[in-house]
PDB file of C-alpha atoms in Angstrom:
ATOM      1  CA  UNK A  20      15.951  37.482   4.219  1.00  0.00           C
ATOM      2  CA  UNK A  21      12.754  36.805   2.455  1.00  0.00           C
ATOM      3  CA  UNK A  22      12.293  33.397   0.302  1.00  0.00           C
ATOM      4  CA  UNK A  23      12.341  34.288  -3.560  1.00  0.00           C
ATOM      5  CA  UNK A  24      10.791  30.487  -4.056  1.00  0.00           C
ATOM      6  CA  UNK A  25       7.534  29.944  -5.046  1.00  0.00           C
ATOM      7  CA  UNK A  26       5.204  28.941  -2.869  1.00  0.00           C
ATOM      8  CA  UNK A  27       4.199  25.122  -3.086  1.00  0.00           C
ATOM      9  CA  UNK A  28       1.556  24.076  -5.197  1.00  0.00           C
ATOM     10  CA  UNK A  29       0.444  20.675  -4.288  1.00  0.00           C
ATOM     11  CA  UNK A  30      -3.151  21.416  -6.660  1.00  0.00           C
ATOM     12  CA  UNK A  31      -3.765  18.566  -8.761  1.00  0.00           C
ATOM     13  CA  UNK A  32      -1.823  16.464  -6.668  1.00  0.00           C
ATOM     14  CA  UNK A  33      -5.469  14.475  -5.222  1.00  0.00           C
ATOM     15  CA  UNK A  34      -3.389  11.541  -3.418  1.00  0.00           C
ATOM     16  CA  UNK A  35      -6.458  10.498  -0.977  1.00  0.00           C
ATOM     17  CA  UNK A  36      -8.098   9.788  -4.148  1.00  0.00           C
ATOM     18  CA  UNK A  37      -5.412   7.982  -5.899  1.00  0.00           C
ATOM     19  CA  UNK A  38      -7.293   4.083  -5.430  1.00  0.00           C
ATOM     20  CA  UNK A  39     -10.235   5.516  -6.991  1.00  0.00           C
ATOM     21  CA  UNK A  40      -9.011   7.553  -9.928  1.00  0.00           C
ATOM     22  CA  UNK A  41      -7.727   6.001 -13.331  1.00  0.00           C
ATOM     23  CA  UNK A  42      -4.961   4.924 -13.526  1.00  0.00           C
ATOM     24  CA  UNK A  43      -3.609   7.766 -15.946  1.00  0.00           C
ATOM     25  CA  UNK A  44      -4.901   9.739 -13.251  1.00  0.00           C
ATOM     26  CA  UNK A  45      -3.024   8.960 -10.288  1.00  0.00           C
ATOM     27  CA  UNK A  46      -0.084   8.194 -12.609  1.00  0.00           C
ATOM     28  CA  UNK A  47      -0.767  12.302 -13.251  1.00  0.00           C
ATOM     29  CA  UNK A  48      -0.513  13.043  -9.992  1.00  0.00           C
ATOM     30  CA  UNK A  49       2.429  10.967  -8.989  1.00  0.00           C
ATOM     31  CA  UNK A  50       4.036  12.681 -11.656  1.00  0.00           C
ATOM     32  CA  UNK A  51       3.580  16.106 -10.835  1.00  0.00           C
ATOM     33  CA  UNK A  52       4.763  15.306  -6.969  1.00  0.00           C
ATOM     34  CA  UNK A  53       8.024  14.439  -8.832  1.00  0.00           C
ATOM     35  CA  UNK A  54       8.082  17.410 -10.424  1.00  0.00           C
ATOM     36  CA  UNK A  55       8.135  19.270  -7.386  1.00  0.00           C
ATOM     37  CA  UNK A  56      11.944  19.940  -6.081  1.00  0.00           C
ATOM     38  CA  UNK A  57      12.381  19.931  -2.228  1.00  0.00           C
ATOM     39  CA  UNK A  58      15.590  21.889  -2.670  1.00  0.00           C
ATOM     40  CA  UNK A  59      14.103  24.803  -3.623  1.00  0.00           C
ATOM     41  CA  UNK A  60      11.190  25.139  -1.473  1.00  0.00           C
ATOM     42  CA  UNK A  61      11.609  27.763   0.966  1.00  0.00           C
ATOM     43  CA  UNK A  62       9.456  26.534   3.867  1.00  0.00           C
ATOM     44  CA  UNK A  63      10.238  23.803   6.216  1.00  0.00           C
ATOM     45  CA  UNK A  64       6.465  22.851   6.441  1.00  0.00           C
ATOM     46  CA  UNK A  65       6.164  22.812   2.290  1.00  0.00           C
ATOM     47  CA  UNK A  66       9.386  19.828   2.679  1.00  0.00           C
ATOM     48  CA  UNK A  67       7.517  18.156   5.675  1.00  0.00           C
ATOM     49  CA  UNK A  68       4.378  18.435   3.042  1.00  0.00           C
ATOM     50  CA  UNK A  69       6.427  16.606   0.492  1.00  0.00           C
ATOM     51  CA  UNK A  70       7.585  13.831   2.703  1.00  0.00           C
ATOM     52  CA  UNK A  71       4.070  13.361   3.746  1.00  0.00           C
ATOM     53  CA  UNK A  72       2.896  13.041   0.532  1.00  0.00           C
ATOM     54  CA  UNK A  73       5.306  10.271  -0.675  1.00  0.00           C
ATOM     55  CA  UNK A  74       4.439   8.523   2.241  1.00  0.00           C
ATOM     56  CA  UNK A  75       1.105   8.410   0.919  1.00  0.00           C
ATOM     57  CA  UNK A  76       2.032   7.335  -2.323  1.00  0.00           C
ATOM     58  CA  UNK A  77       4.351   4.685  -0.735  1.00  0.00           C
ATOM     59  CA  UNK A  78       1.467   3.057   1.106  1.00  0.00           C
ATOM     60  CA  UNK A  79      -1.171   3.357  -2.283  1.00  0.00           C
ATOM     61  CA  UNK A  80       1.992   0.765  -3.866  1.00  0.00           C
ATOM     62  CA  UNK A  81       1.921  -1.387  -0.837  1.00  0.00           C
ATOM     63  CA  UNK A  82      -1.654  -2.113  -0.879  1.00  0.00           C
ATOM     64  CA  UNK A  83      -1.698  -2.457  -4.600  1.00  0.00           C
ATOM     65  CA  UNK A  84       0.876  -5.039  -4.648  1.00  0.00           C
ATOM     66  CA  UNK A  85      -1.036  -6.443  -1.381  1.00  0.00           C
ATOM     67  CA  UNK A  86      -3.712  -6.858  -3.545  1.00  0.00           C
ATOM     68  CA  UNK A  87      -1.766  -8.440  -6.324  1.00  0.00           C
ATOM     69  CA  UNK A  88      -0.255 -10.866  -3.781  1.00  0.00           C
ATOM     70  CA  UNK A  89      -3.616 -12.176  -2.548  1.00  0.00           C
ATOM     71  CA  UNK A  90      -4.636 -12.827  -6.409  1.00  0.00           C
ATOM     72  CA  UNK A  91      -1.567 -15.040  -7.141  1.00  0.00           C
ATOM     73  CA  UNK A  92      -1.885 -17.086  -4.143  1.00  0.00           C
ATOM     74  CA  UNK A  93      -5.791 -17.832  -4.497  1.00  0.00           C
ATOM     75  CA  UNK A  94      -5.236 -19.113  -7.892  1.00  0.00           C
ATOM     76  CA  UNK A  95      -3.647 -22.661  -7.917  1.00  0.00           C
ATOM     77  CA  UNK A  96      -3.589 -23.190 -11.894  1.00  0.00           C
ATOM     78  CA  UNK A  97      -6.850 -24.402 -12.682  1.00  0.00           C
ATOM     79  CA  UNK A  98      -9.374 -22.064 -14.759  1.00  0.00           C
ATOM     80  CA  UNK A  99     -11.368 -21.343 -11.264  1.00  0.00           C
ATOM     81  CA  UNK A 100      -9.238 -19.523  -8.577  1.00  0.00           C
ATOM     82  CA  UNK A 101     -10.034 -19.802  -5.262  1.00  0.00           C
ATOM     83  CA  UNK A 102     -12.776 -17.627  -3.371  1.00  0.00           C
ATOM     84  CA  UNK A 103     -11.300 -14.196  -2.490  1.00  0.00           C
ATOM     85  CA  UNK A 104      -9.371 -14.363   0.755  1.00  0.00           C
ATOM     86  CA  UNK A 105      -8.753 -18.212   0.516  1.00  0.00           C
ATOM     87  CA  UNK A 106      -5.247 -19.206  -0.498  1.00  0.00           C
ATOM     88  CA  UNK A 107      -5.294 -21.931  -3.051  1.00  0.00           C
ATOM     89  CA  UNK A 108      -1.175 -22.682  -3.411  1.00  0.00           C
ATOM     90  CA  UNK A 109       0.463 -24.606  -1.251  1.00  0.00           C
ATOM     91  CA  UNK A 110       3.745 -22.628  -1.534  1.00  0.00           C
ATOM     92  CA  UNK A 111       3.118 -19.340  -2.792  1.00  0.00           C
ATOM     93  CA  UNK A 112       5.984 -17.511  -0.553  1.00  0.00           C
ATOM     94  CA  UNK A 113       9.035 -19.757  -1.965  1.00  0.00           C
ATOM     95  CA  UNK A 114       7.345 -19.329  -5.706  1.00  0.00           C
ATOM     96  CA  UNK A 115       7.384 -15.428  -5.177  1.00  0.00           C
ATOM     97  CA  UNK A 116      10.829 -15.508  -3.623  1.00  0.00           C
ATOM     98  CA  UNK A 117      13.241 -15.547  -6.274  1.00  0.00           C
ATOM     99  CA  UNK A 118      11.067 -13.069  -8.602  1.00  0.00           C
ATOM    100  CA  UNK A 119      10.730 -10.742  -5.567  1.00  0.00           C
ATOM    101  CA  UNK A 120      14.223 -10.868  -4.380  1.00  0.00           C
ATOM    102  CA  UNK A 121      12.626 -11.108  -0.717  1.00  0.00           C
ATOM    103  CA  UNK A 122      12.528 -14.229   1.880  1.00  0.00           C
ATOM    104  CA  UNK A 123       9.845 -16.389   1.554  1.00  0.00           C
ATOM    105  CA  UNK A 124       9.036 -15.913   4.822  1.00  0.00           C
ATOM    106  CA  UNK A 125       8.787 -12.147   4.222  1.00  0.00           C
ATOM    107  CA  UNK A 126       6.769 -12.722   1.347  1.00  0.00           C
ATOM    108  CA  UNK A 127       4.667 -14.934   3.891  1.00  0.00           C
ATOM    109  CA  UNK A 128       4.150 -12.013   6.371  1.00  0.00           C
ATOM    110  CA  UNK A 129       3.167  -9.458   3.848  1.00  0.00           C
ATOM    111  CA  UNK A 130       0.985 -12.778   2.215  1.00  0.00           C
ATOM    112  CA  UNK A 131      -0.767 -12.724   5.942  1.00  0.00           C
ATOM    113  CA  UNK A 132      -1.293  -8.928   6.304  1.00  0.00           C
ATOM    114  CA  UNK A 133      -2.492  -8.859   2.961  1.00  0.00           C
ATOM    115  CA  UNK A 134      -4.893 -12.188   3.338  1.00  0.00           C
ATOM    116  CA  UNK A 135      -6.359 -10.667   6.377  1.00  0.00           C
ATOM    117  CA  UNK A 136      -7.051  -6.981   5.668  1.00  0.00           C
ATOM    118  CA  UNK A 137      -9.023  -8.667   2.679  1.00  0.00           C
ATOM    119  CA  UNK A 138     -10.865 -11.007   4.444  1.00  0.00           C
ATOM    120  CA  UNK A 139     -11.112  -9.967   7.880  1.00  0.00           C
ATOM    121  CA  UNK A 140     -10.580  -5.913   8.286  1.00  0.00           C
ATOM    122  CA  UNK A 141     -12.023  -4.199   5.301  1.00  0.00           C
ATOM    123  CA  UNK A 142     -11.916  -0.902   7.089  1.00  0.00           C
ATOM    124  CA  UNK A 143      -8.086  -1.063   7.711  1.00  0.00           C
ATOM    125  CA  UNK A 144      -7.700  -1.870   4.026  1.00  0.00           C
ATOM    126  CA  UNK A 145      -9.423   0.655   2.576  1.00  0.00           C
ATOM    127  CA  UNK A 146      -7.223   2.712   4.810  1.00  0.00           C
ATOM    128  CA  UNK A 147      -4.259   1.204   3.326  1.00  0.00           C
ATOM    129  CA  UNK A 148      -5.505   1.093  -0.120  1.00  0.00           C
ATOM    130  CA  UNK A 149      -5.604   5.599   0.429  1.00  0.00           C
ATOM    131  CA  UNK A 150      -2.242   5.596   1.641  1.00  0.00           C
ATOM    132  CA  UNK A 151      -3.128   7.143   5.076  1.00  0.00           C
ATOM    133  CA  UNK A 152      -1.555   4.111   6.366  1.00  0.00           C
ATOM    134  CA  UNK A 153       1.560   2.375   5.293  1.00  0.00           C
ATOM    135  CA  UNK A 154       2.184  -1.437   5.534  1.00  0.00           C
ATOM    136  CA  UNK A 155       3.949  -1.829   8.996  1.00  0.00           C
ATOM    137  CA  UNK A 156       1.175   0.269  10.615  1.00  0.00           C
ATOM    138  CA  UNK A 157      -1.543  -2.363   8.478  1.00  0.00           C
ATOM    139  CA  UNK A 158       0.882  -5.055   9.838  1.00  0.00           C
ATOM    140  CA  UNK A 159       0.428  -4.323  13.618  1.00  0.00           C
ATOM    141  CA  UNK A 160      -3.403  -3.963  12.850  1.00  0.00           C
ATOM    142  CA  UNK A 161      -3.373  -7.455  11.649  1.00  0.00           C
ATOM    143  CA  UNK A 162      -1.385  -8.745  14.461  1.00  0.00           C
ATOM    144  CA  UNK A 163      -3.547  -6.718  17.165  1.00  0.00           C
ATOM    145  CA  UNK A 164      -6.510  -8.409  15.816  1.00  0.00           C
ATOM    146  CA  UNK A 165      -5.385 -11.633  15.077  1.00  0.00           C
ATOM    147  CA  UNK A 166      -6.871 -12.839  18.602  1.00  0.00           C
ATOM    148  CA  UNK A 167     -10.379 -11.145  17.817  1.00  0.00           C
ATOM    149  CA  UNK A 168     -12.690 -13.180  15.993  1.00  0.00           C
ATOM    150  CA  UNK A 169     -14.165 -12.007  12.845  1.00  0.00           C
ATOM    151  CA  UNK A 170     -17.232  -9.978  14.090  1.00  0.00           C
ATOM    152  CA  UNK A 171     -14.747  -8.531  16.723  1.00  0.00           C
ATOM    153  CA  UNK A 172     -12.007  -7.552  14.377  1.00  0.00           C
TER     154      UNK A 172
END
């Protein structure tokens, strides 16, 4: 029996370009990929489309609050923060803990992925920072290359 449900329109939705837009932009976006009802799509591969692009949108968060992360912990207080990629608190997992309602050492890890992509792997952050990877994936990058030195990685 043919589908009577429209075709999905994903136009508009730019989510490779989310890091770079404004953010009323890619707030745009996200909101018309929440407009967009799985239930009533009538192709498997339009669903699969969907899932894919929250994925996306998932891993644009991650790397933002990455990138937040890495700000708090280079500051220690004083009026001049720490040089990007240096971490200036001596405890900034165990302050985050309680706000976050995550382990410190949790906090720690994604403190370390985030620390690293910064300062060591660029490439794998601007990845991140599109979405077209997620954080685990950005995690086992880290940890892969965590032997390398920093010309290497």
């Amino acid at each position: 029996m043919p589908s009577t449900a429209p075709p999905l329109d994903l136009t508009g939705i730019d989510l490779p370009g989310l890091p770079s837009r404004s953010a009323e932009d890619a707030l745009a976006a996200i909101g018309a990929l929440m407009r967009i009802d799985p239930a009533v799509l009538a192709e498997d591969y339009d669903v699969v489309e969907v899932i894919a692009a929250w994925e996306r949108v998932r891993g644009w968060v991650e790397a933002r609050r990455a990138e937040a992360l890495v700000e708090f912990a280079r500051r220690d207080g004083s009026a001049a923060p720490q040089p990007r990629g240096e971490v200036a608190r001596p405890f900034p997992a165990e302050e985050l803990a309680p706000r976050l309602a995550a382990s410190p050492r949790t906090i720690a890890r994604w403190l370390t992925t985030a620390v690293a992509l910064q300062h060591r792997l660029p490439t794998t952050a601007a990845e991140w920072a599109t979405g077209r990877i997620d954080a685990a994936r950005a995690e086992l990058v880290v940890q892969e290359c965590r032997h390398l030195d920093d010309q290497a990685a």
